[in-house]
Amino acid sequence: MIRLPELGGGVREYAPRTEPLALNGGAPLASRTVYSAAHVVADPYADTTPDSPAAVDWDATLAFRRHLWSHGLGVAEAMDTAQRGMGLDWAGAAELIRRSAAEAKAVGGRIACGVGTDQLTAPADLAAVCKAYEEQLALVEETGSRAILMASRALAATAQGPDDYLDLYGHLLRQASEPVILHWLGPMFDPALDGYWGSPDLDAATETFLEVIAAHPDKVDGIKVSLLDAGREVALRRRLPEGVRCYTGDDFHYPELIAGDEQGFSHALLGIFDPLAPLAADAVRTLDTGDVDGFRATLDPTVALSRHLFRAPTRFYKTGVVLLAWLAGHQDHFTMVGGLQSARSLPHLAKAYELADGLGLFPDPALAEDRMRSLLKVHGGLA
């Protein structure tokens, strides 16, 4: 038994699982294109502060990407899950993109990389925002990776209305050498993105978003929607031009959105697939056979863990993701860039451990239990 602090107060005993997770990859995924947004592994021995540039353990970071590729998932690199704008600056993200793209080529892995404007550190006009996007787009295209045009805090702060979004995105899409993925990240993930696409009204914002896509369908591989609103995502994907994919970024409703309905389905680009990679890949392989019920039977039980990790304030979900990577043995420590390991409470982390353990998510349950005990002892005094 292990003693865990409860979310509502108090301590209770929990009996960890003893059987390990035994999923080791398989056939390539066929029916859905699936990306996992991947976290970065910090260098725990670097002498840094929360305001310092990120110190990254490159070997462990790339090893985790090989883990994702080994299960058949693509890697969505330098995204929100990698702490873009929350510990990882543009210089660190650029190095991450270069290294991961080279690793993807070496192992034959699918990769798409985030393009933003986070090199801007002061208020900027639209011309500066456009130039920042262009700089990052050029770097990603030079690596041979697919580009993901991420939502920009600088653009949200500068744009005067929908026309500014239409003009800027139209310019970027016209010069993109290959189709890109457009990313709509909701304010629950980043409050600075409130009112994106020129309006706080989501219906109005959706119309602007669709107008951008309709004007350049040949330059849009797909859209990544992270609004945590399944009904809105379904309505949006039904209005996409033929050939433009919808990649769900909904970490609350992903099983039903990926399974789809008689009018279509979503592919996936999800932060929750960082800790869920083996189970997620196994579920999609089941879906590849046409077994929707089997797919849901595997993936539906994971939603409770995802909803817990992504509970408000949602932007701190990365802390739980890195905790689970440490407990699963993918890294040797629970240290994050920017000191973000402190962003969630001990009861929150204990519940994440319990839910993940209940799914059989840990390859070595004894290691996970031992590491959780050490965390509880140091930070909560629980032996």
Short mmCIF file of C-alpha atoms in Angstrom, two decimals:
data_model
loop_
_atom_site.label_atom_id
_atom_site.label_comp_id
_atom_site.label_asym_id
_atom_site.label_seq_id
_atom_site.Cartn_x
_atom_site.Cartn_y
_atom_site.Cartn_z
CA MET A 1 0.00 0.00 0.00
CA ILE A 2 1.02 3.58 -0.66
CA ARG A 3 -0.38 6.56 1.23
CA LEU A 4 -1.63 9.30 -1.09
CA PRO A 5 -2.81 12.82 -0.18
CA GLU A 6 -6.36 13.38 -1.39
CA LEU A 7 -7.57 16.36 -3.41
CA GLY A 8 -10.15 17.26 -0.77
CA GLY A 9 -7.76 16.86 2.14
CA GLY A 10 -6.59 13.93 4.18
CA VAL A 11 -4.58 10.84 3.27
CA ARG A 12 -5.70 7.41 2.09
CA GLU A 13 -4.08 4.14 1.18
CA TYR A 14 -3.90 2.89 -2.40
CA ALA A 15 -2.84 -0.54 -3.64
CA PRO A 16 -0.69 -0.13 -6.78
CA ARG A 17 -0.89 -2.54 -9.69
CA THR A 18 1.81 -5.13 -10.03
CA GLU A 19 1.51 -6.14 -13.69
CA PRO A 20 3.50 -4.05 -16.21
CA LEU A 21 2.25 -2.49 -19.41
CA ALA A 22 3.20 -4.79 -22.29
CA LEU A 23 2.64 -2.87 -25.52
CA ASN A 24 5.65 -2.69 -27.81
CA GLY A 25 4.49 -1.14 -31.05
CA GLY A 26 3.17 -2.88 -34.12
CA ALA A 27 1.99 -2.16 -37.64
CA PRO A 28 2.00 1.46 -38.87
CA LEU A 29 -1.20 3.36 -38.11
CA ALA A 30 -3.45 3.39 -41.16
CA SER A 31 -6.89 4.89 -40.63
CA ARG A 32 -5.87 8.06 -38.80
CA THR A 33 -2.90 10.41 -38.85
CA VAL A 34 -1.85 10.77 -35.23
CA TYR A 35 0.66 13.17 -33.72
CA SER A 36 1.69 13.40 -30.11
CA ALA A 37 2.81 16.82 -28.94
CA ALA A 38 5.97 15.97 -26.98
CA HIS A 39 7.45 17.42 -23.80
CA VAL A 40 11.09 18.41 -23.30
CA VAL A 41 13.36 16.92 -20.65
CA ALA A 42 15.18 19.52 -18.58
CA ASP A 43 18.82 19.27 -17.53
CA PRO A 44 18.47 18.93 -13.73
CA TYR A 45 22.11 19.85 -13.08
CA ALA A 46 22.07 23.16 -14.94
CA ASP A 47 22.39 26.25 -12.75
CA THR A 48 19.24 28.04 -13.89
CA THR A 49 16.34 30.13 -12.62
CA PRO A 50 12.76 30.35 -13.90
CA ASP A 51 13.83 33.42 -15.91
CA SER A 52 16.87 31.74 -17.48
CA PRO A 53 16.94 30.23 -20.96
CA ALA A 54 15.89 26.60 -20.87
CA ALA A 55 18.58 24.02 -20.15
CA VAL A 56 17.54 20.87 -22.04
CA ASP A 57 18.80 17.32 -21.68
CA TRP A 58 19.02 16.65 -25.40
CA ASP A 59 19.77 12.93 -25.18
CA ALA A 60 16.74 12.21 -22.99
CA THR A 61 14.53 14.55 -25.01
CA LEU A 62 15.35 12.81 -28.29
CA ALA A 63 15.08 9.37 -26.68
CA PHE A 64 11.50 10.19 -25.75
CA ARG A 65 10.73 11.11 -29.34
CA ARG A 66 12.13 7.76 -30.46
CA HIS A 67 9.75 6.16 -27.97
CA LEU A 68 6.80 7.93 -29.62
CA TRP A 69 7.92 6.97 -33.12
CA SER A 70 8.44 3.36 -32.04
CA HIS A 71 4.73 3.11 -31.32
CA GLY A 72 3.79 4.56 -34.71
CA LEU A 73 2.87 8.07 -33.58
CA GLY A 74 4.08 11.22 -35.24
CA VAL A 75 5.77 13.91 -33.18
CA ALA A 76 4.37 17.44 -33.03
CA GLU A 77 7.49 19.33 -32.04
CA ALA A 78 8.06 22.62 -30.22
CA MET A 79 4.39 23.00 -29.38
CA ASP A 80 2.58 24.01 -26.21
CA THR A 81 3.44 20.66 -24.58
CA ALA A 82 7.14 21.48 -25.01
CA GLN A 83 6.53 24.57 -22.86
CA ARG A 84 6.70 27.05 -25.72
CA GLY A 85 6.34 30.40 -24.02
CA MET A 86 6.32 28.75 -20.58
CA GLY A 87 10.01 28.04 -20.08
CA LEU A 88 11.20 27.30 -23.63
CA ASP A 89 12.13 30.41 -25.62
CA TRP A 90 12.58 30.65 -29.40
CA ALA A 91 16.31 29.93 -29.28
CA GLY A 92 15.64 26.70 -27.40
CA ALA A 93 12.71 25.82 -29.65
CA ALA A 94 14.81 26.38 -32.78
CA GLU A 95 17.48 24.00 -31.50
CA LEU A 96 14.80 21.49 -30.54
CA ILE A 97 13.32 21.65 -34.04
CA ARG A 98 16.72 21.14 -35.70
CA ARG A 99 17.64 18.19 -33.51
CA SER A 100 14.25 16.47 -33.66
CA ALA A 101 13.95 16.90 -37.42
CA ALA A 102 17.36 15.30 -37.90
CA GLU A 103 16.38 12.44 -35.60
CA ALA A 104 13.11 11.96 -37.50
CA LYS A 105 15.04 11.61 -40.75
CA ALA A 106 17.39 9.10 -39.14
CA VAL A 107 14.62 6.81 -37.89
CA GLY A 108 11.94 7.50 -40.51
CA GLY A 109 9.57 9.19 -38.08
CA ARG A 110 6.75 11.57 -38.93
CA ILE A 111 7.27 15.10 -37.60
CA ALA A 112 5.58 18.49 -37.73
CA CYS A 113 6.99 21.56 -35.99
CA GLY A 114 5.49 24.64 -34.43
CA VAL A 115 5.92 28.02 -36.12
CA GLY A 116 5.16 31.07 -34.00
CA THR A 117 6.36 34.54 -33.12
CA ASP A 118 7.88 34.02 -29.68
CA GLN A 119 11.19 35.65 -30.62
CA LEU A 120 9.31 38.94 -30.18
CA THR A 121 9.87 40.14 -26.63
CA ALA A 122 8.25 43.59 -26.86
CA PRO A 123 5.02 44.98 -28.36
CA ALA A 124 5.17 44.70 -32.15
CA ASP A 125 3.27 45.91 -35.19
CA LEU A 126 1.83 43.59 -37.82
CA ALA A 127 4.91 43.84 -40.03
CA ALA A 128 7.11 42.63 -37.17
CA VAL A 129 4.70 39.81 -36.38
CA CYS A 130 4.74 38.72 -40.02
CA LYS A 131 8.54 38.84 -40.16
CA ALA A 132 8.78 36.71 -37.01
CA TYR A 133 6.43 34.11 -38.49
CA GLU A 134 8.46 34.09 -41.72
CA GLU A 135 11.73 33.53 -39.85
CA GLN A 136 10.35 30.51 -38.02
CA LEU A 137 8.59 29.12 -41.08
CA ALA A 138 11.84 29.27 -43.04
CA LEU A 139 13.69 27.33 -40.34
CA VAL A 140 11.05 24.58 -40.16
CA GLU A 141 10.93 24.23 -43.94
CA GLU A 142 14.73 24.03 -44.10
CA THR A 143 14.60 20.97 -41.84
CA GLY A 144 12.11 19.24 -44.16
CA SER A 145 9.41 19.14 -41.49
CA ARG A 146 5.75 19.99 -41.93
CA ALA A 147 4.98 23.40 -40.43
CA ILE A 148 2.28 24.05 -37.84
CA LEU A 149 1.29 27.72 -37.84
CA MET A 150 0.66 28.27 -34.14
CA ALA A 151 -1.55 30.97 -32.69
CA SER A 152 0.52 34.05 -31.84
CA ARG A 153 0.29 36.07 -28.64
CA ALA A 154 1.85 39.00 -30.49
CA LEU A 155 -0.77 38.83 -33.24
CA ALA A 156 -3.60 38.59 -30.69
CA ALA A 157 -2.26 41.73 -29.02
CA THR A 158 -1.73 43.65 -32.27
CA ALA A 159 -4.54 42.72 -34.68
CA GLN A 160 -7.42 45.19 -34.89
CA GLY A 161 -9.95 42.77 -36.30
CA PRO A 162 -10.59 39.83 -38.64
CA ASP A 163 -9.04 41.54 -41.67
CA ASP A 164 -5.61 41.59 -40.03
CA TYR A 165 -5.79 37.81 -39.55
CA LEU A 166 -6.99 37.25 -43.10
CA ASP A 167 -4.19 39.36 -44.55
CA LEU A 168 -1.37 37.96 -42.43
CA TYR A 169 -2.33 34.28 -42.70
CA GLY A 170 -3.01 34.70 -46.40
CA HIS A 171 0.49 36.10 -46.87
CA LEU A 172 2.07 33.24 -44.94
CA LEU A 173 0.10 30.55 -46.75
CA ARG A 174 0.97 31.95 -50.17
CA GLN A 175 4.67 31.73 -49.44
CA ALA A 176 4.63 28.36 -47.68
CA SER A 177 6.40 25.78 -49.85
CA GLU A 178 4.24 22.89 -48.58
CA PRO A 179 0.77 22.65 -47.01
CA VAL A 180 0.77 23.57 -43.32
CA ILE A 181 -1.35 22.76 -40.29
CA LEU A 182 -3.25 25.74 -38.85
CA HIS A 183 -3.49 25.74 -35.06
CA TRP A 184 -6.32 27.32 -33.08
CA LEU A 185 -5.38 27.21 -29.40
CA GLY A 186 -8.12 28.36 -27.05
CA PRO A 187 -7.65 30.77 -24.13
CA MET A 188 -8.00 27.94 -21.62
CA PHE A 189 -4.53 26.86 -22.80
CA ASP A 190 -3.19 30.41 -23.08
CA PRO A 191 -5.22 33.39 -21.79
CA ALA A 192 -3.22 35.73 -24.04
CA LEU A 193 -4.98 34.16 -27.05
CA ASP A 194 -8.46 35.29 -26.06
CA GLY A 195 -10.25 36.83 -29.05
CA TYR A 196 -8.11 35.07 -31.64
CA TRP A 197 -9.23 35.36 -35.28
CA GLY A 198 -10.48 38.84 -34.48
CA SER A 199 -13.37 38.24 -32.08
CA PRO A 200 -14.07 36.83 -28.61
CA ASP A 201 -17.29 35.44 -30.11
CA LEU A 202 -16.38 31.90 -31.18
CA ASP A 203 -18.98 31.81 -33.94
CA ALA A 204 -17.54 34.95 -35.51
CA ALA A 205 -13.98 33.69 -34.99
CA THR A 206 -14.91 30.40 -36.70
CA GLU A 207 -16.11 32.23 -39.79
CA THR A 208 -12.80 34.08 -40.10
CA PHE A 209 -10.87 30.86 -39.57
CA LEU A 210 -12.86 29.11 -42.30
CA GLU A 211 -12.40 32.09 -44.62
CA VAL A 212 -8.61 31.77 -44.31
CA ILE A 213 -8.82 28.06 -45.19
CA ALA A 214 -11.30 28.53 -48.06
CA ALA A 215 -8.99 31.08 -49.70
CA HIS A 216 -6.00 28.72 -49.65
CA PRO A 217 -7.22 25.08 -49.42
CA ASP A 218 -4.20 23.80 -51.37
CA LYS A 219 -1.86 25.23 -48.72
CA VAL A 220 -3.66 23.77 -45.69
CA ASP A 221 -2.92 20.15 -44.81
CA GLY A 222 -5.25 20.40 -41.86
CA ILE A 223 -6.37 22.30 -38.80
CA LYS A 224 -5.60 21.58 -35.17
CA VAL A 225 -8.45 22.65 -32.91
CA SER A 226 -7.89 22.98 -29.15
CA LEU A 227 -11.09 24.51 -27.79
CA LEU A 228 -12.27 21.60 -25.57
CA ASP A 229 -15.67 21.80 -27.27
CA ALA A 230 -16.53 18.60 -29.14
CA GLY A 231 -19.70 19.95 -30.75
CA ARG A 232 -17.90 22.98 -32.13
CA GLU A 233 -15.10 20.81 -33.53
CA VAL A 234 -17.55 18.48 -35.27
CA ALA A 235 -19.42 21.40 -36.81
CA LEU A 236 -16.14 22.93 -37.96
CA ARG A 237 -14.73 19.78 -39.54
CA ARG A 238 -17.95 19.26 -41.51
CA ARG A 239 -17.35 22.63 -43.19
CA LEU A 240 -13.74 22.04 -44.19
CA PRO A 241 -12.86 21.91 -47.90
CA GLU A 242 -12.28 18.45 -49.29
CA GLY A 243 -8.79 17.21 -48.50
CA VAL A 244 -8.27 19.42 -45.44
CA ARG A 245 -7.93 17.31 -42.32
CA CYS A 246 -9.19 18.10 -38.85
CA TYR A 247 -6.69 17.15 -36.14
CA THR A 248 -8.41 17.08 -32.79
CA GLY A 249 -6.60 18.85 -30.00
CA ASP A 250 -9.48 18.22 -27.59
CA ASP A 251 -7.98 16.46 -24.58
CA PHE A 252 -11.46 15.98 -23.07
CA HIS A 253 -13.35 14.31 -25.94
CA TYR A 254 -10.71 12.69 -28.17
CA PRO A 255 -12.09 9.12 -28.30
CA GLU A 256 -15.44 10.15 -29.77
CA LEU A 257 -13.86 12.72 -32.11
CA ILE A 258 -11.29 10.27 -33.49
CA ALA A 259 -13.90 7.52 -33.83
CA GLY A 260 -16.09 9.95 -35.76
CA ASP A 261 -19.59 9.56 -37.12
CA GLU A 262 -21.33 8.89 -40.42
CA GLN A 263 -20.17 12.27 -41.74
CA GLY A 264 -16.49 12.04 -40.88
CA PHE A 265 -13.86 11.89 -38.17
CA SER A 266 -10.93 13.75 -36.68
CA HIS A 267 -7.28 12.81 -36.90
CA ALA A 268 -5.28 13.69 -33.80
CA LEU A 269 -2.62 16.06 -32.53
CA LEU A 270 -2.77 15.76 -28.78
CA GLY A 271 -0.69 16.54 -25.72
CA ILE A 272 -2.34 13.70 -23.79
CA PHE A 273 -0.83 11.20 -26.25
CA ASP A 274 2.59 12.02 -24.74
CA PRO A 275 1.88 9.85 -21.67
CA LEU A 276 -0.70 7.66 -23.45
CA ALA A 277 1.42 6.75 -26.50
CA PRO A 278 1.33 2.93 -26.18
CA LEU A 279 -2.39 2.79 -25.37
CA ALA A 280 -3.28 5.40 -27.99
CA ALA A 281 -1.39 3.59 -30.74
CA ASP A 282 -2.90 0.24 -29.74
CA ALA A 283 -6.38 1.78 -29.85
CA VAL A 284 -5.86 3.25 -33.33
CA ARG A 285 -4.57 -0.09 -34.63
CA THR A 286 -7.82 -1.61 -33.38
CA LEU A 287 -9.71 1.14 -35.20
CA ASP A 288 -7.73 0.33 -38.34
CA THR A 289 -9.50 -3.04 -38.40
CA GLY A 290 -12.90 -1.34 -38.30
CA ASP A 291 -13.51 -2.24 -34.66
CA VAL A 292 -14.87 1.04 -33.30
CA ASP A 293 -16.13 -0.58 -30.10
CA GLY A 294 -12.71 -2.06 -29.38
CA PHE A 295 -11.09 1.31 -30.04
CA ARG A 296 -13.43 2.99 -27.57
CA ALA A 297 -12.97 0.22 -25.02
CA THR A 298 -9.24 0.93 -25.00
CA LEU A 299 -9.31 4.71 -25.15
CA ASP A 300 -12.43 5.71 -23.21
CA PRO A 301 -10.97 4.69 -19.82
CA THR A 302 -8.06 7.11 -20.38
CA VAL A 303 -10.30 10.18 -20.44
CA ALA A 304 -10.48 10.48 -16.64
CA LEU A 305 -6.69 10.82 -16.50
CA SER A 306 -6.67 13.35 -19.34
CA ARG A 307 -9.40 15.46 -17.78
CA HIS A 308 -7.48 15.45 -14.52
CA LEU A 309 -4.19 16.52 -16.12
CA PHE A 310 -5.91 19.23 -18.17
CA ARG A 311 -8.16 20.58 -15.43
CA ALA A 312 -8.13 24.36 -14.94
CA PRO A 313 -5.82 26.17 -15.06
CA THR A 314 -5.32 24.02 -18.16
CA ARG A 315 -2.01 25.56 -19.20
CA PHE A 316 -0.29 23.74 -16.32
CA TYR A 317 -1.08 20.29 -17.72
CA LYS A 318 2.59 19.92 -18.71
CA THR A 319 3.50 19.29 -15.06
CA GLY A 320 1.43 16.11 -14.95
CA VAL A 321 2.73 15.00 -18.34
CA VAL A 322 6.35 15.25 -17.17
CA LEU A 323 5.52 13.57 -13.86
CA LEU A 324 4.16 10.54 -15.74
CA ALA A 325 7.21 10.43 -18.04
CA TRP A 326 9.41 10.26 -14.93
CA LEU A 327 7.27 7.62 -13.25
CA ALA A 328 7.24 5.56 -16.46
CA GLY A 329 11.05 5.59 -16.62
CA HIS A 330 11.45 7.82 -19.68
CA GLN A 331 13.61 10.26 -17.70
CA ASP A 332 15.59 10.11 -14.47
CA HIS A 333 14.13 13.11 -12.64
CA PHE A 334 11.08 15.30 -12.12
CA THR A 335 12.59 18.67 -13.04
CA MET A 336 11.09 20.97 -15.68
CA VAL A 337 12.37 23.97 -17.57
CA GLY A 338 11.21 27.15 -15.88
CA GLY A 339 10.73 25.27 -12.61
CA LEU A 340 7.25 24.26 -13.74
CA GLN A 341 7.34 21.06 -11.65
CA SER A 342 5.94 23.28 -8.88
CA ALA A 343 2.87 24.30 -10.89
CA ARG A 344 0.60 21.53 -9.58
CA SER A 345 -0.17 20.50 -6.02
CA LEU A 346 1.02 17.27 -4.40
CA PRO A 347 -2.57 15.91 -4.19
CA HIS A 348 -3.02 16.65 -7.91
CA LEU A 349 0.16 14.73 -8.77
CA ALA A 350 -0.81 11.87 -6.48
CA LYS A 351 -4.16 11.54 -8.27
CA ALA A 352 -2.39 11.57 -11.64
CA TYR A 353 -0.21 8.68 -10.45
CA GLU A 354 -3.24 6.72 -9.22
CA LEU A 355 -5.19 7.18 -12.45
CA ALA A 356 -2.22 6.28 -14.64
CA ASP A 357 -1.40 3.25 -12.52
CA GLY A 358 -5.02 2.14 -12.72
CA LEU A 359 -4.74 2.14 -16.52
CA GLY A 360 -1.65 -0.08 -16.35
CA LEU A 361 0.28 2.73 -17.99
CA PHE A 362 3.65 2.08 -16.36
CA PRO A 363 6.09 -0.38 -17.97
CA ASP A 364 7.58 -0.99 -14.50
CA PRO A 365 4.93 -0.47 -11.79
CA ALA A 366 7.46 -1.06 -8.99
CA LEU A 367 9.69 1.72 -10.33
CA ALA A 368 6.71 4.08 -10.62
CA GLU A 369 5.65 3.29 -7.05
CA ASP A 370 9.16 3.81 -5.70
CA ARG A 371 9.51 7.15 -7.46
CA MET A 372 6.09 8.29 -6.28
CA ARG A 373 7.02 7.36 -2.72
CA SER A 374 10.19 9.43 -2.97
CA LEU A 375 8.24 12.45 -4.21
CA LEU A 376 5.68 12.11 -1.43
CA LYS A 377 8.38 11.77 1.20
CA VAL A 378 10.40 14.79 0.09
CA HIS A 379 7.51 17.13 -0.64
CA GLY A 380 4.81 15.90 1.73
CA GLY A 381 6.55 14.01 4.49
CA LEU A 382 4.68 10.80 3.66
CA ALA A 383 6.81 7.69 4.07
#
